[in-house]
Amino acid sequence: MHEHHVINPATEELVATVPAATPQDVDAAVRRAAGAQRGWAALAPGDRARHLRRFADAVDTHLEELAQLEVREAGHPVGNARWEAGNARDLLEYAAGGAERLTGAQIPVAGGLNVTFHEPLGVVAVIAPWNFPMPIAAWGLAPALAAGNAVLLKPAETTPLTALRLAELALEAGLPEGLFQVLPGAGPVAGDALVEHPGVAKVVFTGSTAVGKQIMAKCAAGVKRVTLELGGKSPNIVFADADVERAAAAAPGSFLDNTGQDCCARSRILVQRSVYDRFMELLEPAVTSFTVGDPADPATQMGPLISAAHRERVRSYVPETAPAAIRGEAPAGKGFWYPATVLEGRPEDRTAVEEIFGPVAVVIPFEDEAEAVRIANATDYGLSGSVWTRDVSRAVRVSRAVTAGNLSVNSHSSVRYWTPFGGFGQSGLGRELGPGALAAFTETKNVFIAVDSPAESP
Ligand code: NAD
């Protein structure tokens, strides 16, 4: 039997061994899901909502257990892990209300009544990455279930444990057997089997742009619906008229949180030349005081990278011995540690163009607003970005000019479960979260009902 070893990235200890799903397992799961989906879609919206609220309550009751699992399998600092489990709970709550508000339209037409319905798609596959295992699973799972679909979740090879526990909690909360199943396994085996399966109506994928492109091409064969959340190389643009102290104090969190393994990481810091030196002076202590260490310690801000292989990938961009403008500390010994690293560079440097997915940022000077926007947009990606300025007009102009899906002004906040999230360009396709989250898991059906004219009175 194939299986995956789940390794604690902070200690390199074996946490668990999990069987890997085969294409036969995937086929059986799709059949079970299709059966469960029919009954689920037939439930009254209020009953679906009640089930999902109970599921949210179960997640809330087990929040600490889920967070501790995340600490062990992903090396996330426990404060972050608690937020992640809470995000899964909030998504379920939010989506539950959506089941009750999935209203259609009544469109005025001649000769009858015209209405739209949002029909569920059927069986939806959610292929999740390892960087935010619980939130990203929930972003697909919660609205898909609320809209009347069944969900098959394939977690990343390195982080299957929280997903498996969520599926148990769903059953304990009374969700029908087969409606939400977790299929841990290899991407090219279990993931591919889901993408290829004719019984899967939609694939929600979060991960690398390379795999996302392959999945999209395979979905084309069956005109399968697809949502893609891919990589990013997001700019953090600091203008001279900003509160430079605040901008520098906030910058480390924007590329060190989750050890930089964040598709929204602001890994290109563009700084107006007149405040460049001041910004770098302020950035240094902010980066070196970012607390790195044991993820189980609530004071820890940054843990290790996910795996030895991923650390090698990060090192292939910047070895720890390479010159850097700022470099933080990292624990020695066991664990996939890598220090916070700030480089000074040019927009065309490989480190400023490609997604490193580690705690590395490149600082680039610019002269004026036009140049800032030009550098910010000189990327195939377009996921998020930040603009630091006290000039409201500039904030609006630059936010509109940057070709990315999620901008923040004087802040690095991009993700709220009640606002839409997704990328421009090669950062993705479609949107998740927000008021439209359920609609992405439905087909719009239009029905015309002829209404006879009243019979002529004698
Ligand atoms: P990946 O794209 O290989 O894996 C993401 C998910 O897709 C996993 O569940 C994986 O098993 C699955 N998968 C892989 N190959 C597949 C296939 N052929 N068919 C179906 N499913 C498949 O990403 P990774 O190896 O985990 O990370 C590599 C790089 O991707 C990272 O360094 C980073 O640049 C990027 N990444 C981005 C995000 C994001 O949030 N946008 C998340 C993870 C990784």
Short mmCIF file of C-alpha atoms and ligand atoms in Angstrom, two decimals:
data_model
loop_
_atom_site.label_atom_id
_atom_site.label_comp_id
_atom_site.label_asym_id
_atom_site.label_seq_id
_atom_site.Cartn_x
_atom_site.Cartn_y
_atom_site.Cartn_z
CA MET A 1 0.00 0.00 0.00
CA HIS A 2 1.26 3.51 -0.81
CA GLU A 3 1.49 5.86 2.11
CA HIS A 4 2.81 9.28 3.03
CA HIS A 5 4.98 10.12 6.00
CA VAL A 6 3.95 13.32 7.70
CA ILE A 7 7.06 14.99 9.13
CA ASN A 8 7.16 17.78 11.72
CA PRO A 9 9.10 20.51 9.88
CA ALA A 10 10.41 22.00 13.14
CA THR A 11 11.89 18.74 14.49
CA GLU A 12 12.01 16.33 11.50
CA GLU A 13 10.13 13.77 13.66
CA LEU A 14 7.57 11.44 12.12
CA VAL A 15 4.11 12.69 13.09
CA ALA A 16 1.95 10.14 11.26
CA THR A 17 1.78 7.78 8.31
CA VAL A 18 -1.25 8.20 6.09
CA PRO A 19 -2.42 5.86 3.31
CA ALA A 20 -2.36 7.39 -0.16
CA ALA A 21 -5.53 7.15 -2.28
CA THR A 22 -5.30 5.24 -5.56
CA PRO A 23 -7.30 6.03 -8.71
CA GLN A 24 -9.64 3.14 -7.68
CA ASP A 25 -10.20 4.83 -4.29
CA VAL A 26 -10.97 8.08 -6.11
CA ASP A 27 -13.48 6.37 -8.37
CA ALA A 28 -15.27 4.76 -5.42
CA ALA A 29 -15.29 8.10 -3.57
CA VAL A 30 -16.81 9.92 -6.54
CA ARG A 31 -19.62 7.34 -6.72
CA ARG A 32 -20.35 7.63 -2.99
CA ALA A 33 -20.27 11.42 -3.22
CA ALA A 34 -22.67 11.48 -6.17
CA GLY A 35 -25.20 9.42 -4.17
CA ALA A 36 -24.87 11.62 -1.09
CA GLN A 37 -25.11 14.80 -3.14
CA ARG A 38 -28.57 13.98 -4.49
CA GLY A 39 -30.05 13.73 -1.00
CA TRP A 40 -28.13 16.80 0.21
CA ALA A 41 -29.31 19.00 -2.66
CA ALA A 42 -32.89 17.90 -2.00
CA LEU A 43 -32.76 19.13 1.61
CA ALA A 44 -34.45 22.43 2.41
CA PRO A 45 -31.88 25.28 2.45
CA GLY A 46 -32.52 25.86 6.16
CA ASP A 47 -31.68 22.21 6.90
CA ARG A 48 -28.43 22.38 4.92
CA ALA A 49 -27.59 25.55 6.83
CA ARG A 50 -28.30 23.86 10.17
CA HIS A 51 -25.96 20.98 9.30
CA LEU A 52 -23.20 23.39 8.35
CA ARG A 53 -23.65 25.41 11.56
CA ARG A 54 -23.31 22.18 13.55
CA PHE A 55 -20.17 21.40 11.57
CA ALA A 56 -18.85 24.90 12.39
CA ASP A 57 -19.65 24.30 16.08
CA ALA A 58 -17.71 21.00 15.97
CA VAL A 59 -14.71 22.81 14.48
CA ASP A 60 -14.98 25.46 17.19
CA THR A 61 -15.13 22.83 19.95
CA HIS A 62 -12.01 21.14 18.52
CA LEU A 63 -10.22 24.36 17.58
CA GLU A 64 -7.23 23.78 19.84
CA GLU A 65 -6.82 20.18 18.69
CA LEU A 66 -6.91 21.26 15.02
CA ALA A 67 -4.44 24.08 15.72
CA GLN A 68 -2.02 21.68 17.44
CA LEU A 69 -2.24 19.29 14.47
CA GLU A 70 -1.34 22.22 12.19
CA VAL A 71 1.61 23.11 14.41
CA ARG A 72 2.93 19.54 14.14
CA GLU A 73 2.35 18.83 10.47
CA ALA A 74 3.03 22.29 8.98
CA GLY A 75 5.29 23.95 11.59
CA HIS A 76 3.00 26.97 11.83
CA PRO A 77 3.29 29.13 14.95
CA VAL A 78 0.44 28.18 17.25
CA GLY A 79 -1.08 31.68 17.15
CA ASN A 80 -1.35 31.42 13.36
CA ALA A 81 -2.66 27.86 13.58
CA ARG A 82 -5.45 28.93 15.94
CA TRP A 83 -6.42 31.67 13.49
CA GLU A 84 -6.46 29.08 10.68
CA ALA A 85 -8.79 26.70 12.53
CA GLY A 86 -10.99 29.69 13.40
CA ASN A 87 -11.03 30.69 9.73
CA ALA A 88 -12.36 27.23 8.77
CA ARG A 89 -15.09 27.61 11.40
CA ASP A 90 -15.98 31.12 10.18
CA LEU A 91 -16.15 29.96 6.57
CA LEU A 92 -18.64 27.24 7.52
CA GLU A 93 -20.76 29.74 9.46
CA TYR A 94 -20.68 32.29 6.65
CA ALA A 95 -21.49 29.73 3.96
CA ALA A 96 -24.34 28.30 6.06
CA GLY A 97 -26.11 31.66 5.83
CA GLY A 98 -25.45 31.62 2.09
CA ALA A 99 -27.49 28.42 1.71
CA GLU A 100 -30.48 30.37 3.02
CA ARG A 101 -29.81 33.36 0.76
CA LEU A 102 -29.06 31.68 -2.57
CA THR A 103 -31.74 33.73 -4.24
CA GLY A 104 -32.35 33.91 -7.96
CA ALA A 105 -33.88 36.70 -10.03
CA GLN A 106 -37.32 37.37 -11.40
CA ILE A 107 -36.85 39.04 -14.78
CA PRO A 108 -39.72 40.89 -16.46
CA VAL A 109 -40.64 39.28 -19.81
CA ALA A 110 -43.71 39.21 -22.05
CA GLY A 111 -46.16 36.29 -21.82
CA GLY A 112 -45.14 34.77 -18.54
CA LEU A 113 -42.89 34.53 -15.54
CA ASN A 114 -39.13 34.30 -15.89
CA VAL A 115 -36.98 33.18 -12.96
CA THR A 116 -33.44 32.00 -12.35
CA PHE A 117 -32.30 29.17 -10.09
CA HIS A 118 -28.77 28.45 -8.84
CA GLU A 119 -28.42 24.71 -9.32
CA PRO A 120 -25.59 22.82 -7.61
CA LEU A 121 -22.89 21.42 -9.88
CA GLY A 122 -22.74 17.93 -8.32
CA VAL A 123 -19.40 16.59 -7.08
CA VAL A 124 -16.64 19.18 -6.59
CA ALA A 125 -12.93 18.37 -6.13
CA VAL A 126 -10.86 20.68 -3.93
CA ILE A 127 -7.10 20.21 -4.37
CA ALA A 128 -5.37 22.03 -1.53
CA PRO A 129 -1.76 23.08 -0.94
CA TRP A 130 0.33 22.75 2.21
CA ASN A 131 0.81 26.42 2.99
CA PHE A 132 -2.61 27.08 4.59
CA PRO A 133 -4.11 23.59 4.73
CA MET A 134 -7.24 24.38 6.76
CA PRO A 135 -8.29 27.79 5.44
CA ILE A 136 -7.80 26.88 1.79
CA ALA A 137 -9.67 23.60 2.21
CA ALA A 138 -12.52 25.49 3.85
CA TRP A 139 -12.62 28.20 1.16
CA GLY A 140 -13.72 25.55 -1.32
CA LEU A 141 -15.46 23.09 0.92
CA ALA A 142 -17.81 25.42 2.84
CA PRO A 143 -19.46 27.30 -0.07
CA ALA A 144 -19.53 24.19 -2.26
CA LEU A 145 -21.45 22.24 0.41
CA ALA A 146 -23.73 25.19 1.17
CA ALA A 147 -24.69 25.43 -2.50
CA GLY A 148 -25.76 21.77 -2.49
CA ASN A 149 -22.66 20.00 -3.80
CA ALA A 150 -20.62 17.07 -2.47
CA VAL A 151 -16.90 17.70 -1.90
CA LEU A 152 -13.84 15.52 -2.35
CA LEU A 153 -10.82 17.16 -0.76
CA LYS A 154 -7.29 16.17 -1.71
CA PRO A 155 -4.88 17.71 0.77
CA ALA A 156 -1.20 18.21 -0.01
CA GLU A 157 1.06 15.20 0.58
CA THR A 158 2.84 16.94 3.47
CA THR A 159 -0.27 18.18 5.34
CA PRO A 160 -3.20 15.71 5.30
CA LEU A 161 -3.94 15.57 9.04
CA THR A 162 -6.20 18.59 9.62
CA ALA A 163 -8.20 17.69 6.50
CA LEU A 164 -8.75 14.13 7.76
CA ARG A 165 -9.83 15.47 11.16
CA LEU A 166 -12.25 17.95 9.53
CA ALA A 167 -13.91 15.06 7.68
CA GLU A 168 -14.37 13.17 10.98
CA LEU A 169 -15.85 16.27 12.59
CA ALA A 170 -18.27 16.66 9.67
CA LEU A 171 -19.58 13.14 10.27
CA GLU A 172 -19.79 13.72 14.04
CA ALA A 173 -21.79 16.88 13.32
CA GLY A 174 -24.29 14.82 11.32
CA LEU A 175 -23.34 15.57 7.70
CA PRO A 176 -24.41 12.65 5.49
CA GLU A 177 -21.88 9.87 4.90
CA GLY A 178 -20.00 10.37 1.63
CA LEU A 179 -20.89 14.05 1.24
CA PHE A 180 -17.47 15.34 2.28
CA GLN A 181 -14.57 12.92 1.86
CA VAL A 182 -10.84 13.44 2.16
CA LEU A 183 -8.51 11.63 -0.23
CA PRO A 184 -4.91 12.05 0.86
CA GLY A 185 -2.48 11.05 -1.84
CA ALA A 186 0.03 12.10 -4.44
CA GLY A 187 -0.88 15.02 -6.70
CA PRO A 188 -0.08 13.21 -9.95
CA VAL A 189 -2.05 10.11 -8.78
CA ALA A 190 -5.04 10.97 -6.56
CA GLY A 191 -5.14 14.62 -7.66
CA ASP A 192 -4.93 13.72 -11.31
CA ALA A 193 -7.59 11.00 -10.95
CA LEU A 194 -9.98 13.62 -9.54
CA VAL A 195 -9.23 16.06 -12.35
CA GLU A 196 -9.77 13.35 -14.99
CA HIS A 197 -12.86 11.77 -13.43
CA PRO A 198 -16.01 12.41 -15.51
CA GLY A 199 -18.10 12.40 -12.33
CA VAL A 200 -16.30 15.48 -10.98
CA ALA A 201 -18.04 18.65 -12.17
CA LYS A 202 -15.60 21.26 -10.91
CA VAL A 203 -11.99 21.44 -9.73
CA VAL A 204 -10.88 24.07 -7.24
CA PHE A 205 -7.10 24.14 -7.22
CA THR A 206 -4.68 26.15 -5.11
CA GLY A 207 -0.96 25.68 -5.65
CA SER A 208 1.75 26.30 -8.18
CA THR A 209 1.08 28.02 -11.49
CA ALA A 210 2.72 25.12 -13.37
CA VAL A 211 0.33 22.51 -11.95
CA GLY A 212 -2.61 24.91 -12.26
CA LYS A 213 -1.99 25.24 -16.01
CA GLN A 214 -1.91 21.44 -16.42
CA ILE A 215 -5.15 21.09 -14.49
CA MET A 216 -6.87 23.78 -16.52
CA ALA A 217 -5.82 22.07 -19.77
CA LYS A 218 -7.16 18.72 -18.55
CA CYS A 219 -10.43 20.30 -17.42
CA ALA A 220 -10.89 21.71 -20.93
CA ALA A 221 -11.40 18.18 -22.29
CA GLY A 222 -14.61 17.81 -20.29
CA VAL A 223 -15.49 21.53 -20.22
CA LYS A 224 -15.11 21.06 -16.48
CA ARG A 225 -15.47 24.16 -14.32
CA VAL A 226 -12.26 25.28 -12.68
CA THR A 227 -11.13 27.84 -10.11
CA LEU A 228 -7.39 28.44 -9.82
CA GLU A 229 -5.55 30.21 -7.00
CA LEU A 230 -1.91 30.23 -8.06
CA GLY A 231 1.29 32.03 -7.19
CA GLY A 232 2.17 35.65 -6.65
CA LYS A 233 5.03 38.13 -6.49
CA SER A 234 3.18 40.94 -4.86
CA PRO A 235 4.49 44.51 -4.52
CA ASN A 236 4.54 46.57 -1.34
CA ILE A 237 4.82 50.16 -2.62
CA VAL A 238 6.07 52.74 -0.12
CA PHE A 239 5.79 56.39 -1.21
CA ALA A 240 7.78 59.21 0.39
CA ASP A 241 4.53 60.79 1.61
CA ALA A 242 3.68 57.67 3.67
CA ASP A 243 4.09 57.19 7.39
CA VAL A 244 7.47 55.55 6.71
CA GLU A 245 7.86 54.34 10.32
CA ARG A 246 4.56 52.44 10.11
CA ALA A 247 5.33 51.11 6.65
CA ALA A 248 8.70 49.74 7.82
CA ALA A 249 7.23 48.28 11.00
CA ALA A 250 4.52 46.48 9.02
CA ALA A 251 6.71 45.21 6.18
CA PRO A 252 8.27 42.16 7.92
CA GLY A 253 4.89 40.55 8.64
CA SER A 254 3.94 40.93 4.99
CA PHE A 255 6.68 38.60 3.74
CA LEU A 256 7.72 36.64 6.86
CA ASP A 257 4.29 35.52 8.02
CA ASN A 258 3.95 31.76 7.41
CA THR A 259 7.72 31.85 6.66
CA GLY A 260 6.91 33.59 3.38
CA GLN A 261 4.95 30.53 2.18
CA ASP A 262 2.02 32.73 1.31
CA CYS A 263 0.73 33.42 -2.19
CA CYS A 264 -0.02 37.02 -1.04
CA ALA A 265 3.45 37.63 0.42
CA ARG A 266 4.65 41.16 -0.40
CA SER A 267 8.02 39.88 -1.59
CA ARG A 268 8.88 42.95 -3.70
CA ILE A 269 9.23 46.09 -1.61
CA LEU A 270 9.26 49.17 -3.86
CA VAL A 271 10.47 52.27 -2.00
CA GLN A 272 10.56 55.85 -3.30
CA ARG A 273 14.21 56.87 -3.57
CA SER A 274 13.96 59.96 -1.34
CA VAL A 275 13.00 57.79 1.69
CA TYR A 276 14.90 54.65 0.68
CA ASP A 277 17.78 54.95 3.18
CA ARG A 278 15.45 55.88 6.04
CA PHE A 279 13.18 52.93 5.20
CA MET A 280 16.10 50.47 5.16
CA GLU A 281 17.36 51.80 8.52
CA LEU A 282 13.94 51.19 10.04
CA LEU A 283 13.42 47.85 8.30
CA GLU A 284 16.57 46.26 9.73
CA PRO A 285 15.52 46.12 13.41
CA ALA A 286 11.95 45.25 12.41
CA VAL A 287 13.18 42.17 10.48
CA THR A 288 15.83 41.02 12.95
CA SER A 289 13.42 41.28 15.90
CA PHE A 290 10.82 39.04 14.19
CA THR A 291 10.72 36.07 16.59
CA VAL A 292 11.80 32.80 14.99
CA GLY A 293 11.68 29.49 16.81
CA ASP A 294 9.53 26.75 18.33
CA PRO A 295 6.12 26.91 16.64
CA ALA A 296 4.45 25.62 19.82
CA ASP A 297 5.55 28.77 21.72
CA PRO A 298 2.79 31.42 21.52
CA ALA A 299 5.46 34.17 21.27
CA THR A 300 6.86 32.71 18.02
CA GLN A 301 6.15 34.69 14.86
CA MET A 302 7.97 32.55 12.30
CA GLY A 303 8.49 28.79 12.09
CA PRO A 304 10.44 26.59 9.67
CA LEU A 305 9.83 25.98 5.97
CA ILE A 306 7.56 23.03 5.14
CA SER A 307 10.17 20.46 4.01
CA ALA A 308 13.81 19.80 3.22
CA ALA A 309 12.99 19.82 -0.50
CA HIS A 310 11.29 23.20 -0.24
CA ARG A 311 14.24 24.64 1.70
CA GLU A 312 16.53 23.50 -1.11
CA ARG A 313 14.27 25.33 -3.54
CA VAL A 314 14.50 28.54 -1.49
CA ARG A 315 18.28 28.09 -1.17
CA SER A 316 18.54 27.76 -4.95
CA TYR A 317 17.50 31.45 -5.09
CA VAL A 318 19.46 32.68 -2.06
CA PRO A 319 21.92 30.46 -0.19
CA GLU A 320 22.23 31.43 3.49
CA THR A 321 25.83 32.44 2.76
CA ALA A 322 24.93 34.86 -0.06
CA PRO A 323 25.33 38.58 0.67
CA ALA A 324 22.10 40.18 1.94
CA ALA A 325 21.11 43.67 3.04
CA ILE A 326 19.38 42.25 6.14
CA ARG A 327 19.45 38.71 7.50
CA GLY A 328 17.67 37.41 10.59
CA GLU A 329 18.53 34.45 12.80
CA ALA A 330 17.38 30.87 12.37
CA PRO A 331 17.74 27.97 14.81
CA ALA A 332 20.55 25.51 14.10
CA GLY A 333 20.08 21.73 14.19
CA LYS A 334 17.00 19.73 13.29
CA GLY A 335 14.18 21.36 11.34
CA PHE A 336 13.88 23.06 7.97
CA TRP A 337 14.90 26.52 9.21
CA TYR A 338 15.77 29.40 6.95
CA PRO A 339 16.46 32.99 8.08
CA ALA A 340 14.52 36.11 7.15
CA THR A 341 16.42 37.62 4.23
CA VAL A 342 16.18 41.05 2.58
CA LEU A 343 18.00 41.72 -0.67
CA GLU A 344 18.50 44.99 -2.49
CA GLY A 345 17.93 44.47 -6.19
CA ARG A 346 16.62 45.44 -9.58
CA PRO A 347 13.18 44.65 -11.02
CA GLU A 348 14.65 42.19 -13.53
CA ASP A 349 16.57 40.07 -10.97
CA ARG A 350 15.42 36.45 -10.81
CA THR A 351 14.73 36.91 -7.08
CA ALA A 352 12.46 39.86 -7.96
CA VAL A 353 10.60 38.03 -10.73
CA GLU A 354 10.02 34.45 -9.56
CA GLU A 355 7.98 33.32 -6.57
CA ILE A 356 10.47 32.06 -3.97
CA PHE A 357 7.80 31.08 -1.39
CA GLY A 358 10.20 31.64 1.49
CA PRO A 359 11.04 34.51 3.90
CA VAL A 360 12.85 36.53 1.25
CA ALA A 361 12.04 40.03 0.01
CA VAL A 362 13.76 42.20 -2.57
CA VAL A 363 13.81 45.98 -2.05
CA ILE A 364 13.80 48.09 -5.23
CA PRO A 365 13.98 51.90 -5.41
CA PHE A 366 11.72 53.98 -7.67
CA GLU A 367 11.59 57.67 -8.62
CA ASP A 368 7.93 58.53 -9.08
CA GLU A 369 4.39 57.12 -9.16
CA ALA A 370 4.55 56.13 -12.82
CA GLU A 371 7.73 54.14 -12.28
CA ALA A 372 6.31 52.48 -9.16
CA VAL A 373 3.26 51.28 -11.10
CA ARG A 374 5.42 50.14 -14.02
CA ILE A 375 7.66 48.03 -11.77
CA ALA A 376 4.68 46.71 -9.78
CA ASN A 377 3.02 45.51 -12.99
CA ALA A 378 6.16 44.03 -14.58
CA THR A 379 5.15 40.49 -13.59
CA ASP A 380 2.99 37.69 -14.99
CA TYR A 381 1.39 37.41 -11.55
CA GLY A 382 -1.30 39.66 -10.08
CA LEU A 383 -2.56 38.43 -6.76
CA SER A 384 -2.20 41.21 -4.23
CA GLY A 385 -0.26 44.33 -3.27
CA SER A 386 -0.01 47.19 -0.81
CA VAL A 387 0.23 50.95 -1.22
CA TRP A 388 1.63 53.15 1.57
CA THR A 389 0.82 56.84 1.19
CA ARG A 390 -1.00 59.63 3.07
CA ASP A 391 -2.35 61.05 -0.20
CA VAL A 392 -5.87 59.65 -0.69
CA SER A 393 -5.94 60.39 -4.41
CA ARG A 394 -2.63 58.62 -4.92
CA ALA A 395 -3.88 55.67 -2.88
CA VAL A 396 -6.91 55.33 -5.14
CA ARG A 397 -4.99 55.94 -8.39
CA VAL A 398 -2.28 53.41 -7.60
CA SER A 399 -4.70 50.78 -6.25
CA ARG A 400 -6.64 51.03 -9.51
CA ALA A 401 -3.48 50.97 -11.65
CA VAL A 402 -1.85 47.89 -10.10
CA THR A 403 -3.04 44.82 -12.02
CA ALA A 404 -3.79 42.55 -9.07
CA GLY A 405 -6.90 41.14 -7.44
CA ASN A 406 -6.42 42.25 -3.82
CA LEU A 407 -4.94 45.61 -2.88
CA SER A 408 -4.57 47.17 0.55
CA VAL A 409 -3.74 50.76 1.44
CA ASN A 410 -1.63 51.45 4.55
CA SER A 411 -2.17 47.82 5.48
CA HIS A 412 -1.23 44.34 4.26
CA SER A 413 -4.60 42.74 4.87
CA SER A 414 -5.84 40.84 1.77
CA VAL A 415 -7.95 37.97 3.00
CA ARG A 416 -11.31 38.23 4.71
CA TYR A 417 -13.82 35.41 4.29
CA TRP A 418 -16.55 37.91 3.42
CA THR A 419 -14.70 39.77 0.63
CA PRO A 420 -13.78 38.32 -2.78
CA PHE A 421 -10.29 36.94 -3.27
CA GLY A 422 -8.41 35.87 -6.41
CA GLY A 423 -5.79 36.76 -8.95
CA PHE A 424 -5.27 38.63 -12.18
CA GLY A 425 -3.08 37.15 -14.91
CA GLN A 426 -1.21 33.98 -14.01
CA SER A 427 -2.18 34.28 -10.35
CA GLY A 428 -5.42 32.53 -11.05
CA LEU A 429 -8.87 32.28 -12.46
CA GLY A 430 -12.16 32.97 -10.73
CA ARG A 431 -12.78 34.27 -7.24
CA GLU A 432 -13.25 32.64 -3.87
CA LEU A 433 -14.77 33.94 -0.63
CA GLY A 434 -17.05 36.98 -0.39
CA PRO A 435 -20.73 37.33 -1.24
CA GLY A 436 -20.28 35.49 -4.57
CA ALA A 437 -18.62 32.40 -3.06
CA LEU A 438 -21.63 30.09 -3.43
CA ALA A 439 -22.43 31.21 -6.97
CA ALA A 440 -19.07 29.79 -8.10
CA PHE A 441 -20.42 26.34 -7.17
CA THR A 442 -23.68 26.61 -9.11
CA GLU A 443 -24.98 26.81 -12.64
CA THR A 444 -27.56 29.48 -13.37
CA LYS A 445 -30.75 28.02 -14.78
CA ASN A 446 -33.38 30.21 -16.38
CA VAL A 447 -36.99 29.06 -16.44
CA PHE A 448 -39.80 30.67 -18.42
CA ILE A 449 -43.34 29.80 -17.36
CA ALA A 450 -46.01 30.78 -19.86
CA VAL A 451 -48.94 32.55 -18.23
CA ASP A 452 -52.19 32.40 -20.16
CA SER A 453 -54.17 35.57 -20.71
CA PRO A 454 -57.56 35.55 -18.95
CA ALA A 455 -60.32 33.88 -20.97
CA GLU A 456 -62.50 36.40 -22.81
CA SER A 457 -65.58 37.13 -20.68
CA PRO A 458 -68.86 36.54 -22.54
P1 NAD B 1 1.82 21.98 -6.15
O1 NAD B 1 1.13 22.87 -7.10
O2 NAD B 1 2.70 20.89 -6.69
O3 NAD B 1 0.76 21.25 -5.19
C1 NAD B 1 -0.48 21.80 -4.76
C2 NAD B 1 -1.51 20.68 -4.69
O4 NAD B 1 -1.71 20.13 -5.99
C3 NAD B 1 -1.10 19.49 -3.81
O5 NAD B 1 -2.26 18.95 -3.17
C4 NAD B 1 -0.56 18.51 -4.80
O6 NAD B 1 -0.61 17.17 -4.36
C5 NAD B 1 -1.49 18.72 -5.99
N1 NAD B 1 -0.95 18.31 -7.28
C6 NAD B 1 0.36 18.31 -7.67
N2 NAD B 1 0.47 17.84 -8.93
C7 NAD B 1 -0.80 17.55 -9.35
C8 NAD B 1 -1.34 17.03 -10.57
N3 NAD B 1 -0.57 16.74 -11.59
N4 NAD B 1 -2.66 16.87 -10.66
C9 NAD B 1 -3.47 17.19 -9.62
N5 NAD B 1 -3.02 17.66 -8.44
C10 NAD B 1 -1.70 17.85 -8.31
O7 NAD B 1 2.62 22.89 -5.17
P2 NAD B 1 3.80 22.45 -4.19
O8 NAD B 1 4.72 21.42 -4.69
O9 NAD B 1 3.11 22.11 -2.95
O10 NAD B 1 4.60 23.82 -4.14
C11 NAD B 1 5.42 24.24 -5.22
C12 NAD B 1 5.34 25.72 -5.41
O11 NAD B 1 3.99 26.12 -5.70
C13 NAD B 1 5.65 26.54 -4.17
O12 NAD B 1 6.99 26.66 -3.94
C14 NAD B 1 4.95 27.83 -4.50
O13 NAD B 1 5.70 28.61 -5.38
C15 NAD B 1 3.69 27.38 -5.18
N6 NAD B 1 2.56 27.27 -4.25
C16 NAD B 1 1.62 28.25 -4.27
C17 NAD B 1 0.55 28.18 -3.39
C18 NAD B 1 -0.51 29.22 -3.34
O14 NAD B 1 -1.16 29.39 -2.32
N7 NAD B 1 -0.76 29.93 -4.42
C19 NAD B 1 0.43 27.11 -2.52
C20 NAD B 1 1.39 26.10 -2.54
C21 NAD B 1 2.43 26.20 -3.43
#
